[in-house]
Coordinates of C-alpha atoms and ligand atoms in Angstrom, one line a residue:
M1473 CA 80.9 130.4 33.2
V1474 CA 78.9 133.1 34.9
F1475 CA 75.3 133.6 33.8
E1476 CA 74.0 137.2 33.9
S1477 CA 70.4 138.2 34.2
P1478 CA 69.1 139.2 30.7
Y1479 CA 67.0 142.0 32.3
T1480 CA 68.0 145.6 32.7
P1481 CA 69.2 146.0 36.3
V1482 CA 66.8 147.7 38.7
S1483 CA 68.0 150.6 40.8
I1484 CA 67.8 149.7 44.5
P1485 CA 67.5 152.6 47.0
E1486 CA 69.4 152.4 50.3
T1487 CA 66.1 152.6 52.2
D1488 CA 64.6 150.6 55.0
L1489 CA 61.5 148.6 54.0
W1490 CA 58.9 150.8 55.8
S1491 CA 60.3 154.0 54.2
F1492 CA 60.6 152.3 50.8
L1493 CA 57.0 151.4 50.8
F1494 CA 55.4 154.4 52.5
E1495 CA 57.7 157.3 51.7
R1496 CA 58.1 157.0 48.0
K1497 CA 58.2 160.3 46.1
S1498 CA 55.6 159.1 43.7
K1499 CA 53.6 156.0 43.2
P1500 CA 51.1 154.9 40.5
F1501 CA 48.0 154.8 42.7
T1502 CA 46.4 156.9 45.4
D1503 CA 46.4 156.5 49.2
S1504 CA 42.8 155.3 49.0
K1505 CA 43.7 152.3 46.9
E1506 CA 42.6 149.1 48.6
I1507 CA 45.5 146.7 49.1
F1508 CA 44.3 144.0 51.5
T1509 CA 40.8 142.7 51.7
D1510 CA 39.7 139.9 54.0
S1511 CA 37.9 137.2 52.0
E1512 CA 35.5 136.3 54.8
T1513 CA 34.6 139.7 56.4
G1514 CA 35.2 142.1 53.4
R1515 CA 37.3 144.2 55.8
T1516 CA 39.9 146.2 53.9
Y1517 CA 43.1 148.2 54.4
T1518 CA 43.9 150.9 51.9
F1519 CA 47.4 152.0 51.3
G1520 CA 46.7 155.0 53.6
D1521 CA 45.3 152.8 56.3
L1522 CA 48.4 150.6 56.2
R1523 CA 50.7 153.5 56.5
S1524 CA 48.9 155.0 59.5
T1525 CA 48.1 151.7 61.2
S1526 CA 51.7 150.5 60.9
L1527 CA 53.0 153.8 62.2
E1528 CA 50.7 153.8 65.2
F1529 CA 51.5 150.2 66.0
G1530 CA 55.3 150.9 65.7
K1531 CA 55.0 153.9 68.0
G1532 CA 52.8 151.8 70.3
I1533 CA 55.3 149.0 70.9
Q1534 CA 58.0 151.6 71.4
K1535 CA 56.0 153.4 74.1
L1536 CA 54.7 150.3 75.8
W1537 CA 57.8 148.1 75.7
N1538 CA 60.6 150.4 74.7
W1539 CA 61.0 148.2 71.6
K1540 CA 64.6 148.3 70.4
R1541 CA 66.4 148.0 67.1
G1542 CA 66.9 144.3 66.4
D1543 CA 64.3 143.1 68.8
V1544 CA 62.4 140.1 67.3
M1545 CA 58.7 139.6 67.3
A1546 CA 57.3 136.2 66.3
F1547 CA 54.1 136.0 64.1
Y1548 CA 52.4 132.7 64.9
T1549 CA 49.2 133.2 62.9
P1550 CA 47.3 132.1 59.8
N1551 CA 46.9 134.7 57.2
S1552 CA 45.2 137.8 58.4
I1553 CA 45.0 141.3 56.9
D1554 CA 46.2 142.6 60.2
T1555 CA 49.6 140.9 59.7
P1556 CA 50.9 143.4 57.1
P1557 CA 50.3 146.6 59.3
A1558 CA 51.6 144.8 62.4
M1559 CA 54.7 143.5 60.6
L1560 CA 55.4 146.9 59.0
G1561 CA 54.9 148.7 62.3
L1562 CA 57.4 146.4 63.9
L1563 CA 59.8 147.2 61.1
W1564 CA 59.3 150.9 61.5
A1565 CA 60.2 150.5 65.1
G1566 CA 63.5 148.8 64.1
G1567 CA 62.2 145.3 65.0
V1568 CA 62.6 142.0 63.1
G1569 CA 59.6 139.8 62.1
S1570 CA 60.0 136.0 62.6
P1571 CA 57.0 134.2 61.2
A1572 CA 56.1 130.7 62.4
N1573 CA 53.6 128.1 61.0
P1574 CA 50.4 128.4 63.2
L1575 CA 50.1 124.6 63.1
Y1576 CA 53.5 124.2 64.9
T1577 CA 53.3 122.2 68.0
E1578 CA 54.5 123.7 71.3
P1579 CA 58.0 122.2 71.0
E1580 CA 58.3 123.5 67.4
L1581 CA 57.2 127.0 68.3
T1582 CA 59.4 126.9 71.5
F1583 CA 62.4 126.1 69.4
Q1584 CA 61.9 129.1 67.1
L1585 CA 61.1 131.5 69.9
R1586 CA 64.2 130.5 71.8
D1587 CA 66.5 130.4 68.8
S1588 CA 65.3 133.8 67.5
G1589 CA 65.2 135.4 70.9
A1590 CA 61.7 136.6 70.3
K1591 CA 60.4 139.3 72.8
A1592 CA 56.7 139.2 71.8
I1593 CA 54.3 137.0 69.9
V1594 CA 51.5 138.0 67.5
T1595 CA 48.8 135.4 67.2
Q1596 CA 45.0 134.8 67.0
L1597 CA 42.6 133.6 69.6
P1598 CA 42.3 129.9 68.4
F1599 CA 46.1 129.6 68.7
I1600 CA 46.5 131.2 72.1
D1601 CA 47.0 128.0 74.1
T1602 CA 50.1 126.8 72.2
A1603 CA 51.4 130.4 72.0
R1604 CA 50.9 130.8 75.7
R1605 CA 52.7 127.5 76.7
A1606 CA 55.6 128.2 74.3
A1607 CA 55.9 131.8 75.5
K1608 CA 56.1 130.5 79.1
A1609 CA 58.8 128.0 78.1
V1610 CA 61.1 130.8 76.9
G1611 CA 60.1 133.4 79.4
I1612 CA 58.1 135.8 77.2
P1613 CA 55.6 137.5 79.6
E1614 CA 51.9 136.9 78.8
D1615 CA 51.3 140.6 78.3
R1616 CA 53.5 140.4 75.3
I1617 CA 51.2 138.0 73.5
I1618 CA 49.3 140.2 71.0
L1619 CA 46.1 139.2 69.2
I1620 CA 45.3 140.2 65.7
G1621 CA 42.2 139.4 63.6
D1622 CA 38.5 139.9 64.4
A1623 CA 38.2 137.9 67.6
H1624 CA 39.2 139.7 70.8
D1625 CA 39.8 137.9 74.0
P1626 CA 36.5 138.0 75.9
S1627 CA 38.3 137.8 79.3
G1628 CA 40.4 140.8 78.3
H1629 CA 43.5 139.0 79.4
F1630 CA 45.3 139.2 76.1
R1631 CA 45.7 142.6 74.3
H1632 CA 44.5 143.1 70.8
F1633 CA 46.9 144.9 68.5
S1634 CA 44.3 147.7 67.9
T1635 CA 44.8 148.7 71.6
I1636 CA 48.6 149.0 71.2
R1637 CA 48.3 151.7 68.5
N1638 CA 49.6 155.0 69.6
P1639 CA 48.7 157.9 67.4
S1640 CA 50.3 160.6 69.4
F1641 CA 53.9 159.5 70.0
S1642 CA 56.3 161.8 68.2
G1643 CA 58.6 160.8 65.2
R1644 CA 61.1 158.0 64.7
P1645 CA 63.8 158.4 67.3
T1646 CA 67.3 158.9 65.8
A1647 CA 68.5 155.7 67.6
L1648 CA 66.3 153.9 65.1
K1649 CA 68.3 154.9 62.1
I1650 CA 68.3 151.5 60.4
D1651 CA 71.4 150.2 58.7
V1652 CA 69.7 148.7 55.7
R1653 CA 72.6 146.4 54.8
K1654 CA 73.1 145.0 58.3
D1655 CA 69.8 145.3 60.2
L1656 CA 67.3 142.5 59.7
A1657 CA 63.8 142.8 58.5
F1658 CA 62.9 139.1 58.7
L1659 CA 64.2 136.1 60.4
V1660 CA 62.6 133.1 58.7
Y1661 CA 63.4 129.5 59.4
S1662 CA 64.8 127.0 56.9
S1663 CA 66.9 123.9 57.2
G1664 CA 69.1 125.1 54.3
T1665 CA 71.2 122.3 52.8
T1666 CA 71.4 120.2 55.9
G1667 CA 70.3 119.6 59.5
L1668 CA 67.8 121.4 61.7
P1669 CA 65.9 124.6 60.9
K1670 CA 68.1 127.7 61.0
G1671 CA 67.3 131.4 61.3
V1672 CA 67.8 132.8 57.8
C1673 CA 68.8 136.5 58.3
L1674 CA 67.2 138.8 55.7
T1675 CA 68.2 142.5 55.8
H1676 CA 66.0 145.4 54.8
H1677 CA 68.2 145.7 51.6
N1678 CA 67.6 142.0 50.8
V1679 CA 63.8 142.4 50.9
V1680 CA 63.6 145.8 49.2
S1681 CA 65.8 144.3 46.4
N1682 CA 63.6 141.3 45.9
V1683 CA 60.4 143.4 45.9
L1684 CA 61.9 145.5 43.1
Q1685 CA 63.5 142.5 41.2
M1686 CA 60.3 140.5 41.3
S1687 CA 57.8 143.3 40.6
S1688 CA 59.9 144.6 37.7
V1689 CA 58.7 141.5 35.9
D1690 CA 55.2 141.1 37.0
S1691 CA 54.2 144.7 36.9
M1692 CA 54.3 144.3 33.1
Y1693 CA 51.1 142.4 33.4
F1694 CA 49.1 143.7 36.4
H1695 CA 48.1 147.2 37.3
P1696 CA 46.5 149.0 40.3
Y1697 CA 43.7 150.1 38.1
G1698 CA 43.7 147.2 35.6
G1699 CA 41.7 144.0 35.6
V1700 CA 38.7 142.8 33.6
D1701 CA 36.4 145.4 35.2
G1702 CA 39.0 148.2 35.4
K1703 CA 38.8 148.2 39.2
G1704 CA 42.3 147.0 39.6
D1705 CA 44.1 143.7 39.1
K1706 CA 43.4 141.6 42.1
G1707 CA 45.4 138.6 43.4
L1708 CA 44.0 135.7 45.4
G1709 CA 46.0 135.5 48.6
I1710 CA 46.5 131.8 49.3
T1711 CA 50.1 131.6 50.1
P1712 CA 51.0 131.7 53.8
F1713 CA 52.3 135.0 55.1
F1714 CA 54.4 132.8 57.6
H1715 CA 56.6 131.7 54.7
I1716 CA 59.0 134.0 52.9
Y1717 CA 57.0 133.4 49.6
G1718 CA 53.9 135.1 51.1
L1719 CA 55.8 137.7 53.1
T1720 CA 57.6 139.2 50.2
C1721 CA 55.5 138.2 47.2
C1722 CA 52.1 138.8 48.8
I1723 CA 52.6 141.4 51.5
M1724 CA 55.4 143.6 50.3
V1725 CA 55.0 143.4 46.6
F1726 CA 51.3 144.2 46.8
I1727 CA 51.9 147.3 48.9
Y1728 CA 54.6 148.4 46.5
T1729 CA 52.6 147.8 43.3
G1730 CA 49.2 148.8 44.5
W1731 CA 47.6 145.5 43.5
E1732 CA 44.8 144.3 45.7
L1733 CA 45.1 141.0 47.6
I1734 CA 41.9 139.2 48.5
S1735 CA 43.4 137.4 51.5
M1736 CA 42.1 133.9 52.5
P1737 CA 42.8 132.7 56.0
R1738 CA 43.2 129.1 54.6
F1739 CA 43.0 127.5 51.2
D1740 CA 39.7 126.0 50.3
L1741 CA 39.1 125.2 46.6
E1742 CA 35.4 126.0 46.4
R1743 CA 35.8 129.2 48.4
A1744 CA 38.8 130.2 46.1
C1745 CA 36.6 129.7 43.1
Q1746 CA 33.8 131.8 44.6
L1747 CA 36.2 134.6 45.4
I1748 CA 37.7 134.6 41.9
E1749 CA 34.2 134.9 40.4
Q1750 CA 33.0 137.5 42.9
Y1751 CA 36.1 139.8 42.8
K1752 CA 37.1 139.0 39.2
I1753 CA 40.5 138.0 40.4
S1754 CA 43.3 138.1 37.8
F1755 CA 46.2 136.1 39.3
S1756 CA 47.6 134.2 42.2
Y1757 CA 51.0 133.1 43.5
V1758 CA 50.7 129.5 44.6
P1759 CA 52.5 126.2 45.1
P1760 CA 52.0 123.3 42.6
P1761 CA 49.2 121.4 44.6
V1762 CA 46.9 124.4 44.1
I1763 CA 47.5 124.2 40.3
L1764 CA 46.6 120.5 40.7
A1765 CA 43.4 121.2 42.5
F1766 CA 42.3 123.8 39.8
S1767 CA 43.2 121.5 37.0
K1768 CA 41.5 118.3 38.3
H1769 CA 38.7 119.0 40.7
P1770 CA 35.1 118.8 39.4
I1771 CA 33.9 121.7 41.6
V1772 CA 35.8 124.2 39.5
D1773 CA 33.3 123.7 36.7
K1774 CA 30.5 125.4 38.7
Y1775 CA 32.3 128.8 38.6
D1776 CA 33.2 131.5 36.1
L1777 CA 37.0 131.8 36.4
T1778 CA 37.4 133.7 33.1
S1779 CA 38.9 136.8 34.9
M1780 CA 42.0 134.7 35.9
R1781 CA 45.0 135.3 33.6
M1782 CA 47.8 133.7 35.5
F1783 CA 48.9 131.4 38.2
H1784 CA 52.5 131.8 39.3
S1785 CA 53.9 128.6 40.7
G1786 CA 56.8 128.4 43.1
A1787 CA 58.2 126.6 46.2
A1788 CA 58.3 123.2 44.6
P1789 CA 58.6 121.8 41.0
L1790 CA 55.8 122.2 38.6
T1791 CA 55.6 119.6 35.8
P1792 CA 54.8 120.6 32.2
E1793 CA 51.9 118.0 32.4
L1794 CA 50.3 119.9 35.2
A1795 CA 50.7 123.3 33.6
T1796 CA 49.3 121.9 30.4
A1797 CA 46.3 120.3 32.2
L1798 CA 45.4 123.6 33.8
W1799 CA 45.6 125.4 30.4
D1800 CA 43.6 122.7 28.6
R1801 CA 40.8 122.9 31.2
L1802 CA 40.6 126.6 32.1
K1803 CA 42.8 128.5 29.6
I1804 CA 44.8 130.0 32.5
S1805 CA 48.5 130.4 31.9
V1806 CA 50.9 129.1 34.5
K1807 CA 54.4 130.4 34.8
Q1808 CA 57.0 129.2 37.3
G1809 CA 59.5 130.9 39.6
Y1810 CA 62.3 129.5 41.8
G1811 CA 63.9 130.7 44.9
L1812 CA 64.6 130.0 48.5
S1813 CA 64.3 131.6 51.9
E1814 CA 67.9 132.6 51.6
T1815 CA 67.2 134.6 48.4
A1816 CA 64.3 136.5 49.9
P1817 CA 62.9 134.4 48.0
V1818 CA 62.6 134.9 44.2
A1819 CA 65.7 134.2 42.1
T1820 CA 64.3 133.2 38.7
M1821 CA 61.0 133.7 37.0
Q1822 CA 59.3 132.8 33.7
L1823 CA 57.5 135.5 31.8
L1824 CA 53.7 135.3 31.4
D1825 CA 53.9 135.9 27.7
E1826 CA 56.3 132.9 27.4
W1827 CA 53.3 130.6 28.1
G1828 CA 53.7 127.3 26.2
K1829 CA 57.5 127.7 25.8
F1830 CA 60.3 126.4 28.0
M1831 CA 57.8 124.2 29.8
G1832 CA 59.0 122.9 33.2
S1833 CA 61.7 125.6 33.4
V1834 CA 61.8 128.2 36.2
G1835 CA 62.7 130.9 33.7
K1836 CA 65.6 133.4 33.7
L1837 CA 67.6 135.1 36.4
L1838 CA 65.9 138.1 37.9
P1839 CA 67.5 141.5 37.4
N1840 CA 70.8 142.2 39.3
M1841 CA 71.5 138.5 39.7
T1842 CA 74.3 136.3 38.4
A1843 CA 74.7 132.6 38.7
R1844 CA 77.1 129.7 38.2
L1845 CA 76.3 126.0 37.6
V1846 CA 79.0 124.0 39.4
D1847 CA 79.8 120.3 39.2
P1848 CA 79.3 119.3 42.8
D1849 CA 82.1 116.7 42.7
K1850 CA 84.8 118.6 40.8
G1851 CA 83.9 122.2 42.0
T1852 CA 84.3 123.4 38.4
D1853 CA 81.8 125.2 36.2
V1854 CA 79.6 123.1 34.0
T1855 CA 80.1 124.5 30.5
E1856 CA 77.9 122.3 28.3
V1857 CA 74.3 123.3 27.7
G1858 CA 72.0 120.7 29.2
K1859 CA 74.6 119.3 31.7
P1860 CA 73.5 119.4 35.3
G1861 CA 75.3 121.4 38.0
E1862 CA 74.5 122.9 41.4
L1863 CA 73.1 126.4 41.1
W1864 CA 75.1 129.1 42.8
L1865 CA 73.6 132.6 43.1
K1866 CA 74.8 136.1 43.7
G1867 CA 72.7 139.3 44.0
P1868 CA 71.4 141.9 46.4
N1869 CA 68.7 139.6 47.7
I1870 CA 71.1 137.0 49.0
F1871 CA 71.0 136.6 52.7
P1872 CA 74.1 137.5 54.8
G1873 CA 74.0 134.3 56.8
Y1874 CA 72.3 132.0 59.3
L1875 CA 71.7 133.4 62.8
N1876 CA 74.5 132.5 65.2
L1877 CA 75.8 129.8 62.9
P1878 CA 79.0 131.0 61.2
E1879 CA 80.1 127.5 60.2
N1880 CA 76.8 126.7 58.4
T1881 CA 77.0 130.2 56.7
A1882 CA 80.6 129.6 55.6
A1883 CA 79.7 126.2 54.2
T1884 CA 77.0 127.6 52.0
M1885 CA 79.0 130.5 50.6
S1886 CA 81.7 130.2 47.9
P1887 CA 85.0 132.1 48.3
D1888 CA 83.9 134.3 45.4
G1889 CA 80.7 135.3 47.2
Y1890 CA 78.1 132.9 45.6
F1891 CA 75.4 131.2 47.6
K1892 CA 75.3 127.5 47.0
T1893 CA 71.6 126.6 46.7
G1894 CA 71.9 122.8 47.0
D1895 CA 69.6 122.4 44.0
I1896 CA 70.7 120.8 40.7
F1897 CA 69.8 122.6 37.5
V1898 CA 70.3 122.5 33.8
V1899 CA 70.3 125.6 31.6
D1900 CA 69.2 125.8 27.9
K1901 CA 70.7 127.9 25.2
Y1902 CA 68.3 130.8 26.0
E1903 CA 69.5 130.7 29.6
N1904 CA 66.3 129.3 31.0
F1905 CA 67.0 127.3 34.2
T1906 CA 65.3 124.0 34.9
C1907 CA 65.5 122.3 38.3
V1908 CA 66.3 118.6 37.8
D1909 CA 67.2 117.3 41.3
R1910 CA 68.1 118.3 44.8
L1911 CA 71.6 117.9 46.2
K1912 CA 70.5 118.8 49.7
E1913 CA 68.4 116.6 51.9
L1914 CA 65.4 118.8 52.2
I1915 CA 61.9 117.3 51.6
K1916 CA 59.1 119.6 50.4
Y1917 CA 55.5 118.7 51.2
K1918 CA 53.2 120.9 49.2
G1919 CA 55.8 123.7 49.3
F1920 CA 56.4 123.3 53.0
Q1921 CA 59.8 122.3 54.3
V1922 CA 60.3 119.0 56.0
P1923 CA 63.8 118.7 57.3
P1924 CA 64.7 114.9 57.4
A1925 CA 67.2 115.5 60.3
E1926 CA 64.4 116.9 62.5
L1927 CA 62.2 113.9 62.0
E1928 CA 65.1 111.5 62.4
G1929 CA 65.9 113.2 65.7
I1930 CA 62.3 112.7 66.9
L1931 CA 62.2 109.1 65.7
L1932 CA 65.4 108.2 67.6
G1933 CA 63.5 109.3 70.7
H1934 CA 61.0 106.5 70.2
K1935 CA 61.5 103.7 72.7
D1936 CA 61.6 100.9 70.1
I1937 CA 63.7 102.6 67.4
T1938 CA 67.5 102.3 67.2
D1939 CA 68.2 104.1 63.9
A1940 CA 66.2 106.1 61.3
C1941 CA 66.6 107.7 57.9
V1942 CA 63.9 110.0 56.4
I1943 CA 63.7 110.6 52.6
G1944 CA 61.2 112.2 50.2
I1945 CA 59.1 110.0 48.0
E1946 CA 57.3 111.5 45.0
D1947 CA 53.5 111.4 45.1
K1948 CA 52.4 112.2 41.5
E1949 CA 48.7 112.1 42.4
Q1950 CA 49.1 115.0 44.8
A1951 CA 51.9 116.8 42.9
T1952 CA 54.2 116.7 45.9
E1953 CA 56.9 114.8 47.8
V1954 CA 55.9 113.1 51.0
P1955 CA 58.3 112.1 53.8
R1956 CA 58.9 108.4 54.4
A1957 CA 60.9 107.0 57.3
Y1958 CA 63.2 103.9 57.2
V1959 CA 63.7 102.7 60.7
V1960 CA 65.7 100.0 62.5
M1961 CA 63.9 98.5 65.4
K1962 CA 65.2 97.0 68.6
P1963 CA 65.5 93.2 68.5
G1964 CA 62.2 91.4 69.2
I1965 CA 60.0 94.4 68.3
P1966 CA 57.4 93.6 65.6
T1967 CA 58.0 95.1 62.2
D1968 CA 54.4 94.9 60.8
A1969 CA 51.8 97.3 59.4
A1970 CA 50.4 97.9 62.8
K1971 CA 53.7 98.9 64.2
A1972 CA 54.4 101.2 61.2
K1973 CA 51.0 102.9 61.7
E1974 CA 51.7 103.3 65.4
I1975 CA 55.0 105.1 64.6
V1976 CA 53.3 107.3 61.9
D1977 CA 50.6 108.4 64.4
W1978 CA 53.1 108.9 67.2
L1979 CA 55.2 111.2 65.2
A1980 CA 52.2 113.0 63.9
S1981 CA 51.2 113.9 67.4
L1982 CA 54.5 115.7 67.9
T1983 CA 54.8 117.7 64.8
A1984 CA 52.9 120.1 62.5
P1985 CA 50.7 118.3 60.0
H1986 CA 52.9 118.9 57.0
K1987 CA 55.7 116.8 58.6
K1988 CA 53.4 113.7 58.9
L1989 CA 55.1 110.5 57.4
R1990 CA 52.6 110.3 54.6
G1991 CA 55.0 108.0 52.7
G1992 CA 54.8 105.6 55.7
V1993 CA 57.3 103.8 57.8
H1994 CA 59.4 101.0 56.4
F1995 CA 61.6 98.7 58.4
L1996 CA 65.3 98.0 57.6
S1997 CA 68.0 96.0 59.3
E1998 CA 70.4 98.9 58.9
V1999 CA 70.3 102.3 57.3
P2000 CA 73.1 103.3 54.8
K2001 CA 76.0 105.1 56.5
S2002 CA 79.5 106.2 55.4
A2003 CA 82.6 104.8 57.0
S2004 CA 82.6 107.8 59.4
G2005 CA 79.0 107.1 60.4
K2006 CA 77.3 109.8 58.4
L2007 CA 73.8 109.0 57.3
L2008 CA 73.6 108.6 53.5
R2009 CA 70.1 109.7 52.8
R2010 CA 70.8 110.2 49.1
V2011 CA 72.1 106.6 48.7
L2012 CA 68.9 105.3 50.3
R2013 CA 66.8 107.7 48.1
D2014 CA 68.5 106.5 44.9
Q2015 CA 68.0 102.8 46.0
V2016 CA 64.3 103.4 46.5
R2017 CA 64.0 105.2 43.2
Q2018 CA 65.8 102.4 41.4
A2019 CA 63.6 99.8 43.0
E2020 CA 60.4 101.7 42.1
K2021 CA 61.5 101.9 38.5
A2022 CA 62.3 98.2 38.3
Ligands
4UW302 N1 61.1 124.1 41.4 C1 61.7 123.2 42.2 C2 60.7 125.3 41.9 C3 61.1 125.6 43.3 C4 61.8 124.6 44.0 C5 61.6 126.3 45.3 O1 61.1 127.1 51.7 P1 62.2 127.6 50.8 O2 63.4 128.1 51.5 O3 61.7 128.7 49.9 C6 60.6 128.7 49.0 C7 60.5 129.7 48.0 C8 59.4 129.9 47.3 C9 59.3 130.7 46.0 C10 60.4 130.9 45.3 C11 60.4 131.6 44.0 C12 59.1 132.0 43.5 O4 58.9 132.5 42.4 C13 58.0 131.7 44.3 O5 56.9 132.2 43.8 C14 56.6 133.5 43.9 C15 58.1 131.0 45.5 O6 59.8 127.8 49.0 O7 62.5 126.3 49.9 C16 63.6 126.4 49.0 C17 63.7 125.2 48.2 O8 62.4 124.9 47.5 C18 62.6 124.3 46.3 C19 64.1 124.2 46.1 O9 64.6 122.9 46.5 C20 64.6 125.3 47.0 O10 65.9 125.1 47.5 N2 62.0 125.1 45.2 N3 61.0 126.7 44.1 N4 60.1 126.2 41.2 N5 62.1 123.4 43.5

């Protein structure tokens, strides 16, 4: 059975992302409308500023480096209001943005730079050392490391993006005619259903589509000149711009809708409360642990948060208990969305006015999307309401494939053109989808991906370990999964708490903090494997779940 979105389809123009945002015939706000405000300095970009700054940056990189269509620029930076104009300038110049977590270690960043073929890196001064070493490892010259943010390099060695802007260079060269269905806007990294991180190719058409699909729902509730003070609905910018969630839902959707984002460089609960009170913020797109913080932490009581009407939760499951706890304490509605890097990212969303109904569901398919629920063993459609199946999705926001990995791409697409999400869902009689399990091996720590295969690969490099299997363990207290390793040690090596801690600390020194083995290290005599030697992570995960229930 094919599920169709219940919403009226949106009309999607055949336009590149820059032109879609900045060359619209009409828009419901003026060019002087503030779009991005830095929470710490109060510095702002209006819509007009974003247009001119992005254009000047795009022209600047063309003039300086002869930037070509398809050339990739990495963004290795925490949230900064300079990211949107730099990213859009890059897109104007035909380039592709590849964001990376600024807490990545040198090997993690090097992997992404090499795999994506990045030709320049945007970063901020505190991250320059890692950026510099990784750039060296892949042969990116130092003069192609660009700083954004308020701190300039006192030695003048690294260029600030403001110095690359070129106001005089003439129009977009015809060679830059972007093929919106083929040319990429973003290259984001995800492990997909299996293995190591892969470059998820997202075309201009994918991203333009998702901006329209998603905003067609949320623009019912928020307006450029709405909000409790009539000065415009404002969103609190917590979600990282280096993840597709922040890239599409915070950067692109806000420029399109004319909402204002009060952008925080990092999440801090008390600061978030102060900003909500100060700016009379109406809403925020967040992962579940942020909902947990607002629903439980005593500090929240010190602030007036009555302007907040909505949290939208995505990237990991939100339990009905947590959504209810937030409402009971603060009378703020929470709705949930679901999606993946491969869907640019939003695929389903609840409506704000459905608050209290269909709790725990991720809502209905966005406009222009269809879905199938497929029994993973039989490959046939699940027809009974409430019976689980793997969610398969089709729509204009579905990615064309993984970079240079045709076999992985083929494995994830069905012959009839559906993308196999690797997530298990049930659907109710109103066609609300609820995620009940994950078929794939991915672990999500607070919304961030932790690919088990990556950690296992590192663990196998430890001198005392002969085999390893990493699985996700639920941590209800923190509303997240945490990674745990099961390892087999060489004969004669101790298997005690001290050794387990040593391995946790050793791995933590090699990876970004979200990949830390917060679920600990456990010792086994062997890890479950199939007859052909394939690691059976789900078997181990089910054994652990059973044991914890008993
Ligand atoms: N419930 C259970 C959920 C949920 C979920 C995602 O890192 P990626 O590739 O992508 C994301 C996307 C974030 C996002 C999607 C839709 C949305 O409304 C929103 O808010 C605006 C954010 O994180 O990870 C994709 C994987 O994350 C899990 C699921 O396993 C999926 O395959 N996931 N959302 N609501 N699980």
